[in-house]
Short mmCIF file of C-alpha atoms in Angstrom, two decimals:
data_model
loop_
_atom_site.label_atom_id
_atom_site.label_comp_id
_atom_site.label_asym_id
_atom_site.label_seq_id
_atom_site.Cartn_x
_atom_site.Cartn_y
_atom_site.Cartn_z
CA UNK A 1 -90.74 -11.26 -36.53
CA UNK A 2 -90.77 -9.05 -33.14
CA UNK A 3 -89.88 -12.03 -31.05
CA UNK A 4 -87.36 -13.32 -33.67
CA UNK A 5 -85.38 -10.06 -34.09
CA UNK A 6 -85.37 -10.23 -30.43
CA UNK A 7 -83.78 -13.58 -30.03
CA UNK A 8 -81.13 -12.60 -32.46
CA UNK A 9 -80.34 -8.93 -30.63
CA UNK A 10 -80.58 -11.62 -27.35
CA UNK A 11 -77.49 -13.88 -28.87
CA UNK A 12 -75.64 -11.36 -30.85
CA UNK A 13 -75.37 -9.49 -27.19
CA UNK A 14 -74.78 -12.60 -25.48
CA UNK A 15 -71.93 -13.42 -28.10
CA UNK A 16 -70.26 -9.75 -28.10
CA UNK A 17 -70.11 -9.87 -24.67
CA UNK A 18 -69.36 -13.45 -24.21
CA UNK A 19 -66.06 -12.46 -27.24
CA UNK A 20 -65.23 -9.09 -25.41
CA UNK A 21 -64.72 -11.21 -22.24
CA UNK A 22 -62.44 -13.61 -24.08
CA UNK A 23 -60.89 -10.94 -26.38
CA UNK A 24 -59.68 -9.15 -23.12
CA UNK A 25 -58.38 -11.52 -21.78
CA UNK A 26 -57.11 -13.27 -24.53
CA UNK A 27 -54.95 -10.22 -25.61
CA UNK A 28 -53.16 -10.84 -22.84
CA UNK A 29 -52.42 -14.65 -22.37
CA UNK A 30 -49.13 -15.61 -23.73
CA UNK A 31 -47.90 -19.04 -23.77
CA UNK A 32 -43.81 -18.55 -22.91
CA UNK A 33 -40.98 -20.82 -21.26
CA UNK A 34 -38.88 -20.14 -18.16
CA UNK A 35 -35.26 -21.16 -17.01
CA UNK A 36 -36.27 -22.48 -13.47
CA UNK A 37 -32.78 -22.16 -11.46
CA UNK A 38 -32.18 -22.98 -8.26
CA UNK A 39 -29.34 -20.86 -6.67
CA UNK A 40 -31.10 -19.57 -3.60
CA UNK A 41 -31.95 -21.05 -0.66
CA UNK A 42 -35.21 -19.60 0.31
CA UNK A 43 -37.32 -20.61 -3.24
CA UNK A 44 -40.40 -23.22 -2.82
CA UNK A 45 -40.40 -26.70 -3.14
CA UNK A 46 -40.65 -28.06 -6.34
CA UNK A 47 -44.11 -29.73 -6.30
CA UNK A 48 -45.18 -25.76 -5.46
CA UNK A 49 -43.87 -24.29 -8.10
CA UNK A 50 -44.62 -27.05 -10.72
CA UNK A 51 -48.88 -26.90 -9.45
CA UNK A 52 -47.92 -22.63 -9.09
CA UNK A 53 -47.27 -23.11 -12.79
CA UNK A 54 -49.86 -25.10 -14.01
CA UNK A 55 -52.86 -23.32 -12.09
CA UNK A 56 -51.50 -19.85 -12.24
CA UNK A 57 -49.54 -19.14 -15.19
CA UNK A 58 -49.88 -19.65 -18.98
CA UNK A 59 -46.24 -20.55 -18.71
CA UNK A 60 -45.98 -24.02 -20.23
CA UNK A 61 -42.54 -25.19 -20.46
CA UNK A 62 -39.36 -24.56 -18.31
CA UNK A 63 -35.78 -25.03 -18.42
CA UNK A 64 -33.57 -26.34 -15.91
CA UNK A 65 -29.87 -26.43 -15.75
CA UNK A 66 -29.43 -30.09 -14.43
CA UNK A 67 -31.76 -33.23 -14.39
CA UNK A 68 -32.86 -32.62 -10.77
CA UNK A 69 -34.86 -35.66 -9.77
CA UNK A 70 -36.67 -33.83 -7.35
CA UNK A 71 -38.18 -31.29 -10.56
CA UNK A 72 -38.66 -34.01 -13.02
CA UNK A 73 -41.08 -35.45 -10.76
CA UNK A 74 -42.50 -32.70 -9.55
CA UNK A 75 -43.84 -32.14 -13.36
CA UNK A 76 -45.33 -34.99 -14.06
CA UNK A 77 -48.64 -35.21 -15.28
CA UNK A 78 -48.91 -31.53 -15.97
CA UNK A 79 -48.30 -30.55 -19.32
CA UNK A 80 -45.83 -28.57 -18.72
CA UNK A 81 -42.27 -29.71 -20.80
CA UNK A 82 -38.96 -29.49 -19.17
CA UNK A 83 -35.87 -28.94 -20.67
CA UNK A 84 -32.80 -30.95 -18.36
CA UNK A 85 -29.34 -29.43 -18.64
CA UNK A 86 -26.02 -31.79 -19.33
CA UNK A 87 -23.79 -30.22 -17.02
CA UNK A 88 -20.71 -28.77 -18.54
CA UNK A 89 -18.59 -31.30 -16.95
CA UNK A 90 -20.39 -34.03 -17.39
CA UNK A 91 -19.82 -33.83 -21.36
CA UNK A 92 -16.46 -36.06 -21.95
CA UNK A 93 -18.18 -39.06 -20.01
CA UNK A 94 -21.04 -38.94 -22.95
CA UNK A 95 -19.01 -38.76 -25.68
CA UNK A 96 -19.48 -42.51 -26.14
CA UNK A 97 -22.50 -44.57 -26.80
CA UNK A 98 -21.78 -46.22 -22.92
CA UNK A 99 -21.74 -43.18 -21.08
CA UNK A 100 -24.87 -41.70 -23.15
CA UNK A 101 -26.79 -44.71 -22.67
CA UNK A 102 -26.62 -44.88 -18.55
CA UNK A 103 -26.89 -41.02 -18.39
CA UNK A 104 -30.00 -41.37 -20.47
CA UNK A 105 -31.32 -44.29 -18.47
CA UNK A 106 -30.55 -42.55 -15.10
CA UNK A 107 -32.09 -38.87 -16.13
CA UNK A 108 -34.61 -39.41 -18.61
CA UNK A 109 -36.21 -43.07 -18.78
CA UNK A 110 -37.32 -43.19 -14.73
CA UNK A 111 -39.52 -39.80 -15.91
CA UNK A 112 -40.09 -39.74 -19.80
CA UNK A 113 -43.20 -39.21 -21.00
CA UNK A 114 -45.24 -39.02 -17.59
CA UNK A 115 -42.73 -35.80 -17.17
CA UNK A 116 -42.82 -34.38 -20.99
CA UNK A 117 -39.12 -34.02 -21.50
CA UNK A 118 -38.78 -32.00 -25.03
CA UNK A 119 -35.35 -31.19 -24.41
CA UNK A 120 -31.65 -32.21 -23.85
CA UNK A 121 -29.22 -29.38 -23.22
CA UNK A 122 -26.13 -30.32 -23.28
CA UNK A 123 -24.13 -28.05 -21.85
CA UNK A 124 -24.67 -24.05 -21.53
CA UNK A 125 -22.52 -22.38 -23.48
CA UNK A 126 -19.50 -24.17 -24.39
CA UNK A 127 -17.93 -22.47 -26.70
CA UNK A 128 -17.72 -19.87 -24.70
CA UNK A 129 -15.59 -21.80 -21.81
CA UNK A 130 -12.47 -21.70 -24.49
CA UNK A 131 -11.93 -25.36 -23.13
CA UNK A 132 -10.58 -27.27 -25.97
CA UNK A 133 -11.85 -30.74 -24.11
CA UNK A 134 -15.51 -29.58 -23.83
CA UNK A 135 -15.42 -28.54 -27.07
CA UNK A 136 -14.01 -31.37 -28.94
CA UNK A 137 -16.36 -33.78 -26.86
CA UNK A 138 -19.37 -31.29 -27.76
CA UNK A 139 -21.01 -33.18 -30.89
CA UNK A 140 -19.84 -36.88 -30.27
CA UNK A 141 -21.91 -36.39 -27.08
CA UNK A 142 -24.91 -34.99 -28.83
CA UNK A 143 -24.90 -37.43 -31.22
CA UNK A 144 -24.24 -40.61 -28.56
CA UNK A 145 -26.92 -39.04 -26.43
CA UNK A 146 -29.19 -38.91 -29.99
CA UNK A 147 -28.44 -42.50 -30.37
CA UNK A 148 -29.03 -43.59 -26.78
CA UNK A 149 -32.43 -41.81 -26.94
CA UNK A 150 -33.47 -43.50 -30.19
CA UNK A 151 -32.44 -47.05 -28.94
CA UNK A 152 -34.67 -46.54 -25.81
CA UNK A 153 -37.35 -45.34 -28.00
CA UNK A 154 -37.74 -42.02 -26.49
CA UNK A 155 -37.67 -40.23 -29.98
CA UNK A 156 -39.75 -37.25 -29.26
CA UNK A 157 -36.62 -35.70 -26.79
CA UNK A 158 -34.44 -33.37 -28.72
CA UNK A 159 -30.63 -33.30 -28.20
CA UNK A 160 -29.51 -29.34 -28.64
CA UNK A 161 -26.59 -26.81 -26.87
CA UNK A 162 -27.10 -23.42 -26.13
CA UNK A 163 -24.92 -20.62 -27.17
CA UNK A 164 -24.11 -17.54 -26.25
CA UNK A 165 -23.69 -14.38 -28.99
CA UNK A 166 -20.20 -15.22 -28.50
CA UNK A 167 -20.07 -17.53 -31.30
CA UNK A 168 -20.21 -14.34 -33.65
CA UNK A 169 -16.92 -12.53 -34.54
CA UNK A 170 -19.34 -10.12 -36.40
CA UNK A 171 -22.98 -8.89 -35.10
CA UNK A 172 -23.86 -5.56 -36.28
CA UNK A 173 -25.26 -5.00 -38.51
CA UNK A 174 -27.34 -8.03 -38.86
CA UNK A 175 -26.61 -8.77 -42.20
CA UNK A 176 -22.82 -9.04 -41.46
CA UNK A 177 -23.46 -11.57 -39.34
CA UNK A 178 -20.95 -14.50 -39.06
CA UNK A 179 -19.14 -17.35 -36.98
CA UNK A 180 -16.02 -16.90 -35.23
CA UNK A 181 -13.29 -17.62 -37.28
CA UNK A 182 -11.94 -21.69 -37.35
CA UNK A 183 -14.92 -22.31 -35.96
CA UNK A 184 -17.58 -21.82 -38.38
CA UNK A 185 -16.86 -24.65 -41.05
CA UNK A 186 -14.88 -26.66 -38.19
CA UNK A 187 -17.65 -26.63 -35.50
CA UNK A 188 -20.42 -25.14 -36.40
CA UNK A 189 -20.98 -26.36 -39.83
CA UNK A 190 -21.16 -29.90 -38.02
CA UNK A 191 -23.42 -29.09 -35.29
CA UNK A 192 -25.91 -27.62 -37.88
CA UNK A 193 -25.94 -30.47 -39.71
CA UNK A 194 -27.11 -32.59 -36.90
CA UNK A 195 -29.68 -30.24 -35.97
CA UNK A 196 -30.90 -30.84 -39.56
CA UNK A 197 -30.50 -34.25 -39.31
CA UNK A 198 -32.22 -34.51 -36.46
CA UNK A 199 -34.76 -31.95 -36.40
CA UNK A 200 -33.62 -30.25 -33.36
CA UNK A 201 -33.18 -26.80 -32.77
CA UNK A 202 -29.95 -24.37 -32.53
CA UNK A 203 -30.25 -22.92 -29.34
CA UNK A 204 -29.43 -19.36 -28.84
CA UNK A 205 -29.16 -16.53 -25.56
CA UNK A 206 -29.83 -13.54 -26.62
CA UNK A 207 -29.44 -10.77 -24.19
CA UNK A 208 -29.91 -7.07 -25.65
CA UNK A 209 -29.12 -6.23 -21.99
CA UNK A 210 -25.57 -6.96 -22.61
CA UNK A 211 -25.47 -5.31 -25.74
CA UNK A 212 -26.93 -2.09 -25.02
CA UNK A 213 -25.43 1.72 -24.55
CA UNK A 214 -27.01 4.51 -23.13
CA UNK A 215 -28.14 5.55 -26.58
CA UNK A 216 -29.40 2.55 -27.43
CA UNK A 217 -32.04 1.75 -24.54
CA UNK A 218 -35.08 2.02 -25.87
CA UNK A 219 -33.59 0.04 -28.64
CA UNK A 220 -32.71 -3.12 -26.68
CA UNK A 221 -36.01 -2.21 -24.78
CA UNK A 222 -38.30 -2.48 -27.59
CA UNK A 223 -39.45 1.08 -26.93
CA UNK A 224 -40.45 3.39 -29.70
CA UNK A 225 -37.11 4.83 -31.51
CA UNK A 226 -35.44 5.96 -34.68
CA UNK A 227 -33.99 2.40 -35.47
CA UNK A 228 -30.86 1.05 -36.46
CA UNK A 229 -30.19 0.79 -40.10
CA UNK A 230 -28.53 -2.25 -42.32
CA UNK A 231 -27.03 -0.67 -45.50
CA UNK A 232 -26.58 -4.27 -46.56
CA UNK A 233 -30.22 -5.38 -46.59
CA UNK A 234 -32.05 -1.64 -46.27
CA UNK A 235 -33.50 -2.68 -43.45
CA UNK A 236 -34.13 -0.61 -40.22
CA UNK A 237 -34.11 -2.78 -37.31
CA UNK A 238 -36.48 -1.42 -34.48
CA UNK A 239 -35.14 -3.62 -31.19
CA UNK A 240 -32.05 -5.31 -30.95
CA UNK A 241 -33.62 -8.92 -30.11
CA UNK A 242 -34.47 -8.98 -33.85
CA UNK A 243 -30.85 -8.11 -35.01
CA UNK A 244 -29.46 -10.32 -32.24
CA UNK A 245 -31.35 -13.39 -34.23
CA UNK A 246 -30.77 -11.99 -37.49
CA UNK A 247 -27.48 -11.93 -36.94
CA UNK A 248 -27.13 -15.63 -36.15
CA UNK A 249 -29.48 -16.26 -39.22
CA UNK A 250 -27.07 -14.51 -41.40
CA UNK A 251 -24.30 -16.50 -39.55
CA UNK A 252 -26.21 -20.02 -40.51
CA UNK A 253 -27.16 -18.85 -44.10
CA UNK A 254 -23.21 -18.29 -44.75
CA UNK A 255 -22.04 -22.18 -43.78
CA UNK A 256 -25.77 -23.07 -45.50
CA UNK A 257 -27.83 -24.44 -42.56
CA UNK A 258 -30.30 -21.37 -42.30
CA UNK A 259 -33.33 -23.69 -42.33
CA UNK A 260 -32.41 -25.09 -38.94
CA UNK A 261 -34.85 -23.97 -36.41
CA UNK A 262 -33.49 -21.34 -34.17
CA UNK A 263 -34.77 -21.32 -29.77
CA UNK A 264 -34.09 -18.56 -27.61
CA UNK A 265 -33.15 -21.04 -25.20
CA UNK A 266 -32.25 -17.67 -22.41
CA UNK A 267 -33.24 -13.76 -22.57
CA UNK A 268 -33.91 -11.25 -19.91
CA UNK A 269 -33.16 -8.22 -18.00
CA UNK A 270 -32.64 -7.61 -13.99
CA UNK A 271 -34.86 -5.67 -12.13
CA UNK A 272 -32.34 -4.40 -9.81
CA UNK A 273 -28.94 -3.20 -10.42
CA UNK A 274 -25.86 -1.85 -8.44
CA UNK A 275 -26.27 1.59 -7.25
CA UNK A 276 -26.01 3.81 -10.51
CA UNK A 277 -26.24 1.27 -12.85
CA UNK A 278 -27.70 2.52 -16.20
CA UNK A 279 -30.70 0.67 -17.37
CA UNK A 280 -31.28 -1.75 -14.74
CA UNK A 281 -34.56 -0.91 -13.05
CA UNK A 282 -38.28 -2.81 -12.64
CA UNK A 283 -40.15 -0.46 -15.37
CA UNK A 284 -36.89 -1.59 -17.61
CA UNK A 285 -37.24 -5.53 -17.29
CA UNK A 286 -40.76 -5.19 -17.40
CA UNK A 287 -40.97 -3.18 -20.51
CA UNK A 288 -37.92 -5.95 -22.07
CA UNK A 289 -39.71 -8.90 -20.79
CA UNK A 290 -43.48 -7.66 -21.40
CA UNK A 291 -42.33 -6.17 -25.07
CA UNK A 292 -40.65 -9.57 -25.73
CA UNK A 293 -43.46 -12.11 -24.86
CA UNK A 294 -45.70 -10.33 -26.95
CA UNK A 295 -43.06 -10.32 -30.20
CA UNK A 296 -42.09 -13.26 -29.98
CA UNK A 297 -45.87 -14.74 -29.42
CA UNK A 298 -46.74 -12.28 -32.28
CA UNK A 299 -45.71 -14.91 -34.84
CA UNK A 300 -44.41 -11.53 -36.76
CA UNK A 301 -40.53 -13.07 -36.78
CA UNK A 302 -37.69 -11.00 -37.50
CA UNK A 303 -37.10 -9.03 -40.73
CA UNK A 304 -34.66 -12.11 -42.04
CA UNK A 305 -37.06 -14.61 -40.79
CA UNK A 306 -40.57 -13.09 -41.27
CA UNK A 307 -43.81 -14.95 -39.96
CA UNK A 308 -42.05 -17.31 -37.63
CA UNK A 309 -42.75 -17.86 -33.63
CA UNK A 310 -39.48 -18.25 -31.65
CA UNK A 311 -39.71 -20.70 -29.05
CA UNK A 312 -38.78 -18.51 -26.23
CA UNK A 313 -37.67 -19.05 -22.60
CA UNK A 314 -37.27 -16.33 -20.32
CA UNK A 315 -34.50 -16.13 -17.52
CA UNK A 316 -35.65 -16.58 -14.70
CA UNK A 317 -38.24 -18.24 -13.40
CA UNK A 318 -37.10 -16.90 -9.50
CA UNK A 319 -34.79 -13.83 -8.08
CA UNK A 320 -32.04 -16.36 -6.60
CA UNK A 321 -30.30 -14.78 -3.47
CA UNK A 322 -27.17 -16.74 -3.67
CA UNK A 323 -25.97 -15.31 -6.80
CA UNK A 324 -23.12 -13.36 -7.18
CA UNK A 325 -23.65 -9.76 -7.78
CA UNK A 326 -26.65 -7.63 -7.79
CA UNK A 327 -28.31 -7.76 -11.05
CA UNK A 328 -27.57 -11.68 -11.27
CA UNK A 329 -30.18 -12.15 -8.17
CA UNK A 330 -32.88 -9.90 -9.43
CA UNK A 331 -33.69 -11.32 -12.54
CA UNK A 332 -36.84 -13.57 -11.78
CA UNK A 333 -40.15 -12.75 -12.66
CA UNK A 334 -41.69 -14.22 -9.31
CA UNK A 335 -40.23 -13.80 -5.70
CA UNK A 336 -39.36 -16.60 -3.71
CA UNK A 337 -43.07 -16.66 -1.70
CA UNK A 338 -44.64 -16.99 -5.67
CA UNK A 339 -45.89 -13.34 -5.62
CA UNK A 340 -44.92 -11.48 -9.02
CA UNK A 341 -41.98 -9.04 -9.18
CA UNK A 342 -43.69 -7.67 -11.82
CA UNK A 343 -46.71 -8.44 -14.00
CA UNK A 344 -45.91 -9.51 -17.74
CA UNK A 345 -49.17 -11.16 -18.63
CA UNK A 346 -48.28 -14.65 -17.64
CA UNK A 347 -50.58 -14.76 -14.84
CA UNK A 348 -54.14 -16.31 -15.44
CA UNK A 349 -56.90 -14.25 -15.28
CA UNK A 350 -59.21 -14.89 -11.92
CA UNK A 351 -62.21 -14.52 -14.18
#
């Protein structure tokens, strides 16, 4: 009996230790997407950064905002999906099943599935251009692209569009949530029914760091505060990410498409702002981006959309120097030399 109770003190020590190990590390691996951009001139090559990313990082899937060749190659073979970008003026020439077909066979057959491609973007944020030609040509290109896709037999790629908060006339609260007038039924009605058609997600870019005031910091932060309450649903919001989706939920639920899958296909905050800038600063993005990861990985959801996981993909991958203005170039989570800006958990443990 001695030597047996021994043997089981033995393994149960072996396996606390062995679970307090994994448990500490575990707490903090989160698996999250990136938008990889490329508007800098000092960043590493892409075979780097793909083998930086798969060795490295938990992160396992990025966004890019073309179909750089270069990229899609660079990815293959490691498990990490990309998501390409249609770019904004390349969206009349798809409209038909023609132009679809050779954009598909030039961007997406020469990589698909050695690259896992789980995405088609098309376009970033069109609505938001006011350009009535991009606009009209939005869907019909979805849809040709859809059909090129399924007649090359590359079924598992998902044809989407992200948006910005734009699209809403109404936001706050949450629960008044809605589309912007003449567009709802005539645009967005559509486009949600192809999503459920099709299975593919409505892609959203949430960015509390748009939306916040000085009062509201540790809101859009995720910080501990006093909340923001909905008199229409009695509930008191605690960050603003969750009322920036909940409003877009309520938006969906009133043209009757809210069991489309929503992505957060872009969210972040700079780490570096113009001088006197209020709320741009390193313990800021880290606390957004940090706070974020572990919501969104939490599988907790949103108070309208409880117990869900939001596909999630941060912006950005890099700080890009040739960006226009000060907080634009100091969003990244890595510097150009790979080395963190700051540390949100993504990084593998060395043990």
């Amino acid at each position: 009996m001695a030597v047996l109770s021994a043997t089981k003190l033995l393994i149960f020590f072996f396996f606390s230790c062995h679970l307090s190990i994994f448990s500490s590390t575990a707490t903090a691996v989160y698996t999250i997407g990136v938008n990889y951009g490329t508007i800098a001139d000092n960043l590493p090559t892409p075979a780097q950064v793909a083998n930086f990313l798969k060795t490295k990082t938990n992160i396992d899937r990025i966004k890019i905002f073309d179909a750089n060749p270069d990229i899609l190659k660079a990815f293959a073979g490691t498990g990490i999906s990309v998501t390409v970008t249609v770019g904004n003026g390349d969206i009349p020439s798809l409209a038909k099943l023609p132009g679809a077909k050779a954009w598909i066979e030039k961007n997406i057959l020469p990589y698909h599935p050695k690259t896992i491609i789980r995405y088609i973007a098309v376009g970033n944020e069109i609505l938001a251009t006011s350009d009535k030609t991009l606009i009209a040509h939005l869907l019909p290109s979805m849809k040709a692209l859809r059909s090129a896709l399924d007649s090359a037999n590359a079924t598992s790629v998902k044809v989407s569009t992200p948006h910005s908060l734009g699209i809403l006339s109404t936001s706050e609260p949450p629960s008044a949530g809605k589309f912007r007038k003449g567009y709802d039924k005539l645009i967005f009605a559509p486009i949600l029914e192809f999503h459920k058609q099709t299975k593919s997600p409505f892609m959203v870019n949430p960015y509390p760091y748009f939306g916040f005031k000085p009062q509201t910091l540790d809101y859009a932060l995720f910080k501990p505060n006093g909340g923001v309450f909905d008199a229409g649903t009695g509930i008191n919001y605690t960050n603003m990410f969750d009322a920036q989706l909940d409003a877009v939920y309520t938006a969906m639920k009133r043209v009757g498409y809210e069991d489309v899958d929503l992505v957060v296909a872009e969210t972040g905050w700079p780490s570096v702002g113009d001088p006197g800038q209020p709320g741009v600063s390193l313990e800021n993005a880290l606390s957004y981006n940090g706070n974020l990861i572990k919501h969104v990985d939490s599988g907790k959801g949103t108070p309208l959309m409880p117990n869900r996981t939001f596909e999630t993909y941060i912006f950005a991958l890099f700080n890009e120097n040739l960006k226009e203005s000060v907080p634009e170039r100091n969003f990244g989570l890595f510097k150009p030399d790979l080395n963190p800006v700051y540390d949100v958990g993504i990084l593998r443990s060395e043990q």
